PDB file of C-alpha atoms in Angstrom:
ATOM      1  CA  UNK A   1       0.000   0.000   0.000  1.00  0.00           C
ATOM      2  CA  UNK A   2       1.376   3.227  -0.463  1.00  0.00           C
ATOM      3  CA  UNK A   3       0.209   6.948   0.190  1.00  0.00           C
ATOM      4  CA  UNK A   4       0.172  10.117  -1.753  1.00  0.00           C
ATOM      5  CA  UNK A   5       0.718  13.316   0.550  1.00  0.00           C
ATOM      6  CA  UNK A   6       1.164  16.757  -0.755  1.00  0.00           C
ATOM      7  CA  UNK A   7       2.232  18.326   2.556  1.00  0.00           C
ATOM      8  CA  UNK A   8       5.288  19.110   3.308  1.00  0.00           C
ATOM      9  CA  UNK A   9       6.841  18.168  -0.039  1.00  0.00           C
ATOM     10  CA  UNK A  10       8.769  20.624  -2.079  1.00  0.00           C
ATOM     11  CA  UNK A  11       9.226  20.299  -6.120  1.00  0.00           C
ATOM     12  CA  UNK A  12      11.494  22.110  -7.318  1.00  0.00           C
ATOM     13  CA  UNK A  13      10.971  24.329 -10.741  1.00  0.00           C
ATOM     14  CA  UNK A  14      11.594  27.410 -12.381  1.00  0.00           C
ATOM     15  CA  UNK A  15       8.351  29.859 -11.312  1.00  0.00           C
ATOM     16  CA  UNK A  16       7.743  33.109 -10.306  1.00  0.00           C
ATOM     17  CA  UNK A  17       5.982  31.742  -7.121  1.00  0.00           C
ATOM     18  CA  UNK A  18       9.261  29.774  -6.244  1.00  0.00           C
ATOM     19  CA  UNK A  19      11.073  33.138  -6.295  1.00  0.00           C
ATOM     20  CA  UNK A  20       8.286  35.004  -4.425  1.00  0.00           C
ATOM     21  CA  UNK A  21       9.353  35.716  -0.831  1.00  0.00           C
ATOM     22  CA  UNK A  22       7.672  33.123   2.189  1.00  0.00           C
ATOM     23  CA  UNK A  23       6.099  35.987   3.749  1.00  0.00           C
ATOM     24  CA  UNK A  24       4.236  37.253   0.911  1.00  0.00           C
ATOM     25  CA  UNK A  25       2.597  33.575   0.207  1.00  0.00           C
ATOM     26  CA  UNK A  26       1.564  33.544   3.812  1.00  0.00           C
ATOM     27  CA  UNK A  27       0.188  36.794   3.343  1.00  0.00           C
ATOM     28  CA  UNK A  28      -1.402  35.358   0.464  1.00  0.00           C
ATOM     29  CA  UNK A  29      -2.495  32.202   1.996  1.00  0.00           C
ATOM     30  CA  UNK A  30      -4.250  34.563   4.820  1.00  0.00           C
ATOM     31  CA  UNK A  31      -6.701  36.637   2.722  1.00  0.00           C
ATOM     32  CA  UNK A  32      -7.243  33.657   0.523  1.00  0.00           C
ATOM     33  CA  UNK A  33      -8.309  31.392   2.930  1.00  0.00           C
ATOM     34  CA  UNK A  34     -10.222  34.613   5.002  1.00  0.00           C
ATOM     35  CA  UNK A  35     -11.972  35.361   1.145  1.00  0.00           C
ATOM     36  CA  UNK A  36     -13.075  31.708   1.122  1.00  0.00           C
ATOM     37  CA  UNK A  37     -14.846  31.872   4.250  1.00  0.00           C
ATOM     38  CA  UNK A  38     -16.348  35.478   3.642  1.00  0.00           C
ATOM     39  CA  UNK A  39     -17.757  34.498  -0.105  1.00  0.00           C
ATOM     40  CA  UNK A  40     -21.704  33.589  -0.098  1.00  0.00           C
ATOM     41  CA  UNK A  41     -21.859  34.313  -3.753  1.00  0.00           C
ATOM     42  CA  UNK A  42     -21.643  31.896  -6.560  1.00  0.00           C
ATOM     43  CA  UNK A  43     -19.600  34.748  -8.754  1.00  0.00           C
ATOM     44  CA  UNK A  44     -17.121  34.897  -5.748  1.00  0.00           C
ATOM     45  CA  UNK A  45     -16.381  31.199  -5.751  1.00  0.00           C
ATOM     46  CA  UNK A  46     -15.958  31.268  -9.741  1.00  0.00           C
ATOM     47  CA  UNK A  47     -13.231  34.093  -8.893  1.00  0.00           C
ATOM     48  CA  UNK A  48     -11.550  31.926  -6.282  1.00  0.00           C
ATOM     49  CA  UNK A  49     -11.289  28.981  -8.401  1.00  0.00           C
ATOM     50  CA  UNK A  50     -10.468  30.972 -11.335  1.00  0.00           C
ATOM     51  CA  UNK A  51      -7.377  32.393  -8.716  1.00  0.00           C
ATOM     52  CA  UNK A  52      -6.202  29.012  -8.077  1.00  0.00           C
ATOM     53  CA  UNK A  53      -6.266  27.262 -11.307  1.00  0.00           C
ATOM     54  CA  UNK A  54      -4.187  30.506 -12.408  1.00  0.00           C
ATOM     55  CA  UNK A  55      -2.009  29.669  -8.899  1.00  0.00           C
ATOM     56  CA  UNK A  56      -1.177  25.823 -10.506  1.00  0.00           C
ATOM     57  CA  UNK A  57      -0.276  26.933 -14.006  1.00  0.00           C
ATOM     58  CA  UNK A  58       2.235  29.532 -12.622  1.00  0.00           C
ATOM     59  CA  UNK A  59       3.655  27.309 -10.573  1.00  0.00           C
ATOM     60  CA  UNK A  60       4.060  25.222 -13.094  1.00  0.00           C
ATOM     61  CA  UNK A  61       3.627  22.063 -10.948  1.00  0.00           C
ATOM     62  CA  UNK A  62       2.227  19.001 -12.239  1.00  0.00           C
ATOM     63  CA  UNK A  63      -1.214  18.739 -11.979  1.00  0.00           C
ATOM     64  CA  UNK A  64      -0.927  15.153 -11.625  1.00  0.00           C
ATOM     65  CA  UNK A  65       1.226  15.864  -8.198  1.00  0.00           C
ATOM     66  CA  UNK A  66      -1.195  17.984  -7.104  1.00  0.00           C
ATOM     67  CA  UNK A  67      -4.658  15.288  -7.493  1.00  0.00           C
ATOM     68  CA  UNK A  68      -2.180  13.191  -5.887  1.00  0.00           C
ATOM     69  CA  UNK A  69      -1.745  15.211  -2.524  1.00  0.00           C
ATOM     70  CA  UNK A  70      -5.661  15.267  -2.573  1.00  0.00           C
ATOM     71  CA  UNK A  71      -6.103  11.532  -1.829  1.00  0.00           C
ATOM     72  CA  UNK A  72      -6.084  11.531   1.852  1.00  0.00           C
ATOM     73  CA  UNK A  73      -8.464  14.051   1.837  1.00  0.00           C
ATOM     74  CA  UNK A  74     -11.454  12.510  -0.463  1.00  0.00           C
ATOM     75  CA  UNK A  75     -13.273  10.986   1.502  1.00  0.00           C
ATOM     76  CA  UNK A  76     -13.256  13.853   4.034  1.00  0.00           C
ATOM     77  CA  UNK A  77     -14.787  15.868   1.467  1.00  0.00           C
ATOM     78  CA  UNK A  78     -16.974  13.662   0.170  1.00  0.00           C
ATOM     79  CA  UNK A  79     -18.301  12.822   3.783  1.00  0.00           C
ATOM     80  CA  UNK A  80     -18.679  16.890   4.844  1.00  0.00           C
ATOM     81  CA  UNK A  81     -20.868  17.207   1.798  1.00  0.00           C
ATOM     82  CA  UNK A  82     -23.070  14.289   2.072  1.00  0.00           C
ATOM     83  CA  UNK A  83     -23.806  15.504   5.634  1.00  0.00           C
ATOM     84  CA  UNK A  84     -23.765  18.762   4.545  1.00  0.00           C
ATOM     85  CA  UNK A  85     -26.567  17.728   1.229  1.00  0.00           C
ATOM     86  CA  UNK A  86     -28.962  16.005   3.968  1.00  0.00           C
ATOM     87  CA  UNK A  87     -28.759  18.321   6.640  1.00  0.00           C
ATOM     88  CA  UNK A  88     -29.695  22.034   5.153  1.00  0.00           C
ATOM     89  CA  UNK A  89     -33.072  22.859   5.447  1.00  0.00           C
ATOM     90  CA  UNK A  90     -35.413  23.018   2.315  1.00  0.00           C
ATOM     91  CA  UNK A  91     -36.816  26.201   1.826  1.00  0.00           C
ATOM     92  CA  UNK A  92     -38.131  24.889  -1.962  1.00  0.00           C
ATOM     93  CA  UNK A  93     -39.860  21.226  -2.659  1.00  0.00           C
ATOM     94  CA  UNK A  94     -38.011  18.759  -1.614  1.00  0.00           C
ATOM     95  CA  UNK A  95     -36.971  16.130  -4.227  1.00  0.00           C
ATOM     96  CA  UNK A  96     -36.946  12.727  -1.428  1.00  0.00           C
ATOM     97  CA  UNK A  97     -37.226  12.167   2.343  1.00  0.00           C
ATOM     98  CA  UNK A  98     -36.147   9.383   4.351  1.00  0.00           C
ATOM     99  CA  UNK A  99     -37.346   8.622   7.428  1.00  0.00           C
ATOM    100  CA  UNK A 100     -34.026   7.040   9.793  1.00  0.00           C
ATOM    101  CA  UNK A 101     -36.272   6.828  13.357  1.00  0.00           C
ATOM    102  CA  UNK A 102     -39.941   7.594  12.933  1.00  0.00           C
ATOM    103  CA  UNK A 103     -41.475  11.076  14.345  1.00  0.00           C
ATOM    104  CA  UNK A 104     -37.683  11.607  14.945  1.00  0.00           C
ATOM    105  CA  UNK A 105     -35.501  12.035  12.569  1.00  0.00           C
ATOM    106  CA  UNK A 106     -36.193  12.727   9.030  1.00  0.00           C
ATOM    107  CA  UNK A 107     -33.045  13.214   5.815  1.00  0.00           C
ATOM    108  CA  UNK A 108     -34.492  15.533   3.551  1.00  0.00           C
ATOM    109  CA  UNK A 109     -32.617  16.373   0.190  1.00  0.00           C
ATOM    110  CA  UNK A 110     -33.454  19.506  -1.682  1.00  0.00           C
ATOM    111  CA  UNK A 111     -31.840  21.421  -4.579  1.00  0.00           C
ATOM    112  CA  UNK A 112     -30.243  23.783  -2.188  1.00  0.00           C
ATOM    113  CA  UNK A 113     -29.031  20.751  -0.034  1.00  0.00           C
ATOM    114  CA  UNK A 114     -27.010  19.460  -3.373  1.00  0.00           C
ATOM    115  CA  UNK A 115     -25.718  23.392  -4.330  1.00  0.00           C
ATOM    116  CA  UNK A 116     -24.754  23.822  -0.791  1.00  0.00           C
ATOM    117  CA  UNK A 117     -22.595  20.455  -0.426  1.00  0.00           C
ATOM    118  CA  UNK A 118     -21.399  21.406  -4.061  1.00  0.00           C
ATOM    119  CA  UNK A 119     -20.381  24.579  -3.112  1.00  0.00           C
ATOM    120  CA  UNK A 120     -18.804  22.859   0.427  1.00  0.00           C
ATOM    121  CA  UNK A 121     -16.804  20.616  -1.153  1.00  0.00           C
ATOM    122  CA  UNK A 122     -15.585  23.135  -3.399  1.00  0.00           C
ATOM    123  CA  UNK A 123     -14.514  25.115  -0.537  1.00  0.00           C
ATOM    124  CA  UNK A 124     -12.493  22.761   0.677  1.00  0.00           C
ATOM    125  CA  UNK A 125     -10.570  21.616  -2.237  1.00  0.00           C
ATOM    126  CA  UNK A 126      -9.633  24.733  -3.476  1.00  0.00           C
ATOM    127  CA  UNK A 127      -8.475  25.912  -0.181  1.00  0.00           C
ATOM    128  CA  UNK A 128      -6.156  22.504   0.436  1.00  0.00           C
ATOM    129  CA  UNK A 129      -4.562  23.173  -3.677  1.00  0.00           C
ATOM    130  CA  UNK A 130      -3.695  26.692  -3.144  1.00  0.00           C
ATOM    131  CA  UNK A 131      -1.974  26.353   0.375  1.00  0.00           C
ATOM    132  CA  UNK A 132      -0.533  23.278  -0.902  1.00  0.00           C
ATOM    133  CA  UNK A 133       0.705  24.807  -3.587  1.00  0.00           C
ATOM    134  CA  UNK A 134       1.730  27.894  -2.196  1.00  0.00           C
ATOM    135  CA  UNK A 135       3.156  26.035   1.244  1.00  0.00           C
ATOM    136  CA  UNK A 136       4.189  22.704   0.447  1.00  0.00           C
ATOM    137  CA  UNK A 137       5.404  22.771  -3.508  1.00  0.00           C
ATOM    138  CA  UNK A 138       6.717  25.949  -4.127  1.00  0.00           C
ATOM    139  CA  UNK A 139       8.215  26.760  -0.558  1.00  0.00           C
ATOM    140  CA  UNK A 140      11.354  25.079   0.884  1.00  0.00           C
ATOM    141  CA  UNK A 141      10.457  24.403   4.972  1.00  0.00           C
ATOM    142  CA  UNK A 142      13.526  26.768   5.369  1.00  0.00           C
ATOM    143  CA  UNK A 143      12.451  29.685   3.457  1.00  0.00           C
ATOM    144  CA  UNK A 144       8.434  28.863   5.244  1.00  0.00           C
ATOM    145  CA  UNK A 145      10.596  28.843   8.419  1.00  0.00           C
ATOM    146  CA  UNK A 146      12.411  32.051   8.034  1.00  0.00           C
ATOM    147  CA  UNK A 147       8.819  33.183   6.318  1.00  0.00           C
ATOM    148  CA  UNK A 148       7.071  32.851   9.312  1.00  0.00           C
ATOM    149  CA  UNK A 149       9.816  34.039  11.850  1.00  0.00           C
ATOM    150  CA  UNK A 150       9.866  37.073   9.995  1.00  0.00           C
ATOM    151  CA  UNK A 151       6.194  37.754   9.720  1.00  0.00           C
ATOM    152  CA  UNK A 152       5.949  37.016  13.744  1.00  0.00           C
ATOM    153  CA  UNK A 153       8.969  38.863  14.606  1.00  0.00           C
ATOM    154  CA  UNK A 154       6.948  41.787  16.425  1.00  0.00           C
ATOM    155  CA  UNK A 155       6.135  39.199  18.835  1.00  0.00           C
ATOM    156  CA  UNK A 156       9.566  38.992  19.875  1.00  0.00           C
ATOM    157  CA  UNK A 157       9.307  42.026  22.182  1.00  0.00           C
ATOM    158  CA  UNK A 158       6.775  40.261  24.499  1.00  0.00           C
ATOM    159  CA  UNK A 159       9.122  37.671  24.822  1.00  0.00           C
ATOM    160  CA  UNK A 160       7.349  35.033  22.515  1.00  0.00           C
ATOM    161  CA  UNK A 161       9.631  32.718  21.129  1.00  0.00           C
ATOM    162  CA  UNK A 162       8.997  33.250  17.396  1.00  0.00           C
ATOM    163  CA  UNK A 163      11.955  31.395  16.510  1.00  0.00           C
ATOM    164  CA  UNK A 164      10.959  28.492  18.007  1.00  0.00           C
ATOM    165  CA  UNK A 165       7.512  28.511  17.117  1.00  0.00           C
ATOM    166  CA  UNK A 166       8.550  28.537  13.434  1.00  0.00           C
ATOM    167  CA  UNK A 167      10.903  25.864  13.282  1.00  0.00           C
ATOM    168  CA  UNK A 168       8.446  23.502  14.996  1.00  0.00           C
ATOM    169  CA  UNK A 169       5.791  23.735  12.523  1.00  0.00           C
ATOM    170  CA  UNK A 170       8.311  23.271   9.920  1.00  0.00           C
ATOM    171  CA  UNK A 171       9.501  20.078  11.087  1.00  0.00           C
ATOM    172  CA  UNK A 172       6.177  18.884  11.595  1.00  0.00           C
ATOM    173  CA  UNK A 173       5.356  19.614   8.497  1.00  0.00           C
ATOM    174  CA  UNK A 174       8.521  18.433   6.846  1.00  0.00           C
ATOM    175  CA  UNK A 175       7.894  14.753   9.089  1.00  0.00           C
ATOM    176  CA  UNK A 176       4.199  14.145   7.602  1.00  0.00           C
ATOM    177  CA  UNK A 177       5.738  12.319   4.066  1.00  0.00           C
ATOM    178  CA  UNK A 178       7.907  10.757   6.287  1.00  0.00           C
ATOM    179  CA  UNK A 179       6.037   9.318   9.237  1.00  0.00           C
ATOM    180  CA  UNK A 180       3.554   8.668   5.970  1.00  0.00           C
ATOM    181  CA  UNK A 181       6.155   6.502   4.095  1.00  0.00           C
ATOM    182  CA  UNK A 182       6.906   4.820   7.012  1.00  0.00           C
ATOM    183  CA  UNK A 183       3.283   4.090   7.886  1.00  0.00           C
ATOM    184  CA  UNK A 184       3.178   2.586   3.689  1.00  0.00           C
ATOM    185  CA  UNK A 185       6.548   0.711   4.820  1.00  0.00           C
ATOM    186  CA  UNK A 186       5.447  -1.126   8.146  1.00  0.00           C
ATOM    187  CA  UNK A 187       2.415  -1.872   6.335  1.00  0.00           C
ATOM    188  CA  UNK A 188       3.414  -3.917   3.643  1.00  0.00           C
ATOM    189  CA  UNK A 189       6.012  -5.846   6.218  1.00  0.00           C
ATOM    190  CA  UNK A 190       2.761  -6.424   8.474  1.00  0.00           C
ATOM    191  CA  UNK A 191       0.689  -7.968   5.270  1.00  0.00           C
ATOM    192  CA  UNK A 192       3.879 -10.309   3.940  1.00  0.00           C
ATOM    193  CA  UNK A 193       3.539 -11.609   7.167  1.00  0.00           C
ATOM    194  CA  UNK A 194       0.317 -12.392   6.571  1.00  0.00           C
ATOM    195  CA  UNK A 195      -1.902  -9.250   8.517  1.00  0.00           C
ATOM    196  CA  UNK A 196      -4.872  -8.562   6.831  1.00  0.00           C
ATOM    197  CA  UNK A 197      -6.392  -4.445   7.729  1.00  0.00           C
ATOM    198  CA  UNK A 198      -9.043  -5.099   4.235  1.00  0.00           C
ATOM    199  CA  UNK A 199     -11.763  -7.581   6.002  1.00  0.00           C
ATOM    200  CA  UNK A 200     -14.012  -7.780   8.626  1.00  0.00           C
ATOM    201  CA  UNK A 201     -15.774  -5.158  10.684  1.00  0.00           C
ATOM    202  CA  UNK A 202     -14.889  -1.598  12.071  1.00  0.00           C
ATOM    203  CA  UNK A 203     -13.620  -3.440  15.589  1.00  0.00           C
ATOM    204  CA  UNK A 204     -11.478  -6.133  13.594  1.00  0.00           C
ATOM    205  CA  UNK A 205     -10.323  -3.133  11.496  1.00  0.00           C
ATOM    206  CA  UNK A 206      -9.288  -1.543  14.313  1.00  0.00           C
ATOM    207  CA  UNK A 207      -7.230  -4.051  16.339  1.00  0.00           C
ATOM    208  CA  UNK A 208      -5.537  -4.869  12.948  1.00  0.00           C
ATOM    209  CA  UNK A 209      -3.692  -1.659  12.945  1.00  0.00           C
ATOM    210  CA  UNK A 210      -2.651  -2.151  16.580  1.00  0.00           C
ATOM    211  CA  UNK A 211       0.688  -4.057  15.174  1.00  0.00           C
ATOM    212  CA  UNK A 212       1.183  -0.835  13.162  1.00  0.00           C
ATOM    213  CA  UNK A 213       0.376   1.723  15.816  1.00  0.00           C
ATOM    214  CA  UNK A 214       3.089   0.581  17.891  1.00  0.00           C
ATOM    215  CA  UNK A 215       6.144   0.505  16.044  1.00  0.00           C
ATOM    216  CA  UNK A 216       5.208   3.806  13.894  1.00  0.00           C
ATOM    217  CA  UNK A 217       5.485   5.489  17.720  1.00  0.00           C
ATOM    218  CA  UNK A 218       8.762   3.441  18.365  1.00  0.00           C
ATOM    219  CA  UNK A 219      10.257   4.851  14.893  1.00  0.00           C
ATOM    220  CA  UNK A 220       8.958   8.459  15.471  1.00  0.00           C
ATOM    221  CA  UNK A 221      10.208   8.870  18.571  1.00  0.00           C
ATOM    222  CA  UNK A 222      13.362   7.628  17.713  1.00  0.00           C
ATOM    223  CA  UNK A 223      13.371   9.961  14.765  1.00  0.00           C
ATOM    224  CA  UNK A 224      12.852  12.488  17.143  1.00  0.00           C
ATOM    225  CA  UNK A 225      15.568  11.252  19.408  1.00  0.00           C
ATOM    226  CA  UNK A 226      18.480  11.235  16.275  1.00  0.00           C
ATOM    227  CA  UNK A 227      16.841  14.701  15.104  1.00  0.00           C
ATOM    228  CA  UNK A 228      17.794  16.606  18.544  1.00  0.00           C
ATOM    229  CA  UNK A 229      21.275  14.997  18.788  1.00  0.00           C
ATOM    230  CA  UNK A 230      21.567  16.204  15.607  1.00  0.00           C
ATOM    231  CA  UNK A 231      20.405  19.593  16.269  1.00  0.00           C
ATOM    232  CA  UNK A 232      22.529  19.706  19.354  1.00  0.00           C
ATOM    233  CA  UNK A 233      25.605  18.402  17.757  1.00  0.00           C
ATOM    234  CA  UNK A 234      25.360  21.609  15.474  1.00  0.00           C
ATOM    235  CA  UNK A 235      25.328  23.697  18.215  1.00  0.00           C
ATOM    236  CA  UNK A 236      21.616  24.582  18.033  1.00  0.00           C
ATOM    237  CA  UNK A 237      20.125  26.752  21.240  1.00  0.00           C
ATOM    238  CA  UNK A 238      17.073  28.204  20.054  1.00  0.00           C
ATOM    239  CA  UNK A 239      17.057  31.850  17.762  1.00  0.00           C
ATOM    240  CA  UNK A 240      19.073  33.890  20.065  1.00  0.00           C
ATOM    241  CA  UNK A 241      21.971  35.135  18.624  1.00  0.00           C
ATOM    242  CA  UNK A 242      21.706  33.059  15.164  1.00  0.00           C
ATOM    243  CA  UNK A 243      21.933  34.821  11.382  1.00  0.00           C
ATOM    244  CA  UNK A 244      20.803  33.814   8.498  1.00  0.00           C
ATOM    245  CA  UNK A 245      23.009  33.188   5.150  1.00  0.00           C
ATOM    246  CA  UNK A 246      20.395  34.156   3.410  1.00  0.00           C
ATOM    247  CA  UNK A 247      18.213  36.861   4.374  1.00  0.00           C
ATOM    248  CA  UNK A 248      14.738  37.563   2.896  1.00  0.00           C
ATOM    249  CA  UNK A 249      14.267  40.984   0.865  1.00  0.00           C
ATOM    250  CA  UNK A 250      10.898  41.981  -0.781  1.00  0.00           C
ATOM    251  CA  UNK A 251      11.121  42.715  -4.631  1.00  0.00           C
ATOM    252  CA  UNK A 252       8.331  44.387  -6.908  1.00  0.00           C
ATOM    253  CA  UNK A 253       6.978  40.909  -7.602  1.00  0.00           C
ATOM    254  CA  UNK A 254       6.249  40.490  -3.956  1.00  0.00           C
ATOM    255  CA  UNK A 255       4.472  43.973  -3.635  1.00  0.00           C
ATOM    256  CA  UNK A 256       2.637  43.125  -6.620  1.00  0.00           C
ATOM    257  CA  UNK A 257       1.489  39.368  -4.861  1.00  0.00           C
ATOM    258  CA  UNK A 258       0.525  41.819  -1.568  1.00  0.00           C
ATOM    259  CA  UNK A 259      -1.625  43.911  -3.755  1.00  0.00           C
ATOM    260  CA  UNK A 260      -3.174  40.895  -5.566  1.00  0.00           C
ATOM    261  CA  UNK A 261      -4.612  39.180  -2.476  1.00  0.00           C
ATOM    262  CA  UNK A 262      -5.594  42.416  -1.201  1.00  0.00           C
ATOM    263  CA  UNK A 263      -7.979  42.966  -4.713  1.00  0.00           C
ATOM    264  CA  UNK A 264      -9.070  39.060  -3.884  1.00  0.00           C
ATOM    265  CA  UNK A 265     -10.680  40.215  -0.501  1.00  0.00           C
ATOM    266  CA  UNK A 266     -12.359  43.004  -1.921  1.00  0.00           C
ATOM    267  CA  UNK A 267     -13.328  41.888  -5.176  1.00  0.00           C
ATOM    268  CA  UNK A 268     -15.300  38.904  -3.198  1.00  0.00           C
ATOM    269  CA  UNK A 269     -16.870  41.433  -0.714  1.00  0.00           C
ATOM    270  CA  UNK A 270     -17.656  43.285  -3.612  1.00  0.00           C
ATOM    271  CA  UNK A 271     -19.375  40.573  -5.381  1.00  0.00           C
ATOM    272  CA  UNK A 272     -21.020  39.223  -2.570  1.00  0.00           C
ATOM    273  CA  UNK A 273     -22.698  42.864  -1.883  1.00  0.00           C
ATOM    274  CA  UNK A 274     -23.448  43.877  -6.253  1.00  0.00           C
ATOM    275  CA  UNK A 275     -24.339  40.094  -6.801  1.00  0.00           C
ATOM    276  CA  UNK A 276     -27.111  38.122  -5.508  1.00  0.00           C
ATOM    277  CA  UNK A 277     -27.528  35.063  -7.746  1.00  0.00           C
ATOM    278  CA  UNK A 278     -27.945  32.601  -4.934  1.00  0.00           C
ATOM    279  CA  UNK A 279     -26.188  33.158  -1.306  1.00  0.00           C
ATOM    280  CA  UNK A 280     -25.166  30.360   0.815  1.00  0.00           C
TER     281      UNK A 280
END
């Protein structure tokens, strides 16, 4: 078995997003992700997705890598919008009913049940590409480290330790392929043994992946173990005192990508306000 993860995995290209300064892209990510949860309009979503089908291209990242990085997340979405289809309430006809516990509980589906989980799942899927894209394939986790540091470095004079903040999330997020490959790894060792994780019920299921549970925590922690010996060995203390080689300076393309997500936020409040098509 083997698993597809788009987080925390860098491909390297020649793009103008790979040259774009961290802090800009999580500038970016910001009002994108704030614009997806303020849109209500169906014009607004068109924009967004128009945005980050224009994100992939100029990245110029497979799109095959990127459908790949979506697996683990399908039947999340898929899930949110079937509960989402069944539990809006109809304010037109509704097309079927199903009755679960009588004079109890009643699944209704209606047109607006269907646009809404449409409209969910759509949500979701463009949000996961263009962070992915932005965060995972065009961003080393150094440059996101140094990225975010930066961006948090007010915080530094109420004693909040940006520094370490930063590189924590980076090395979780550079760990997830790997504690993901090694999940794929122990699995296959557990089924040429002869485990089976395919058949039976949800309990069976369950105790099944017991035998992988266990030495996925041995092999983490002892990642974690080799990781701060290594850390320590290069005379790592935390952020005090420590330069960088290289250090981040904004260029016109960057002002240009601060401006951009900027007209994003406003052109959705704009549309949800001038455009009433149907609201969500």
């Amino acid at each position: 078995m083997s698993f597809d993860v788009g987080i925390g995995q860098y491909y390297e290209t020649n793009s103008v997003l790979h040259k774009m300064d961290p802090r800009t892209k999580i500038f970016f990510v910001i009002l994108y992700i704030v614009s997806i949860f303020v849109a209500k309009e169906i014009y607004a979503f068109v924009l967004l997705t128009a945005i980050m089908l224009a994100t992939v291209i100029i990245s110029r990242v497979p799109l095959r890598v990127i459908l790949k990085g979506l697996k683990p997340v399908v039947v999340i979405v898929i899930f949110t919008a079937i509960l989402n289809m069944f539990l809006t309430k109809a304010e037109s006809e509704p097309l079927f009913s199903v009755v679960v516990i009588p004079n109890f509980w009643t699944l209704t589906l209606c047109v607006e049940g269907l646009i809404n989980a449409g409209i969910l799942a759509l949500r979701i899927i463009i949000l996961i590409i263009e962070t992915s894209v932005l965060f995972s394939y065009t961003t080393t986790p150094i440059e996101l480290t140094d990225g975010i540091e930066m961006a948090l470095s007010p915080l530094k004079k109420i004693k909040v330790p940006v520094h370490e903040f930063a590189m924590m999330m980076t090395i979780a997020l550079r760990f997830i392929p790997t504690l993901v490959d090694e999940t794929s790894k122990i699995m296959n060792a557990q089924k040429a043994r002869g485990a089976d994780f395919s058949s039976g019920g949800l309990v069976k299921r369950a105790k099944a992946l017991i035998p992988i549970i266990i030495p996925l925590f041995i092999s983490s922690f002892r990642r974690a173990e080799e990781l701060a010996t290594a850390m320590e060995c290069r005379c790592y203390h935390g952020g005090n005192g420590r330069t960088r080689m290289k250090k981040l300076k904004m260029k016109a393309r960057d002002y240009i990508g601060l401006l951009f997500s900027c007209a994003i936020l406003a052109g959705v409040i704009l549309l949800n306000i001038y455009t009433h098509i149907y609201s969500i």
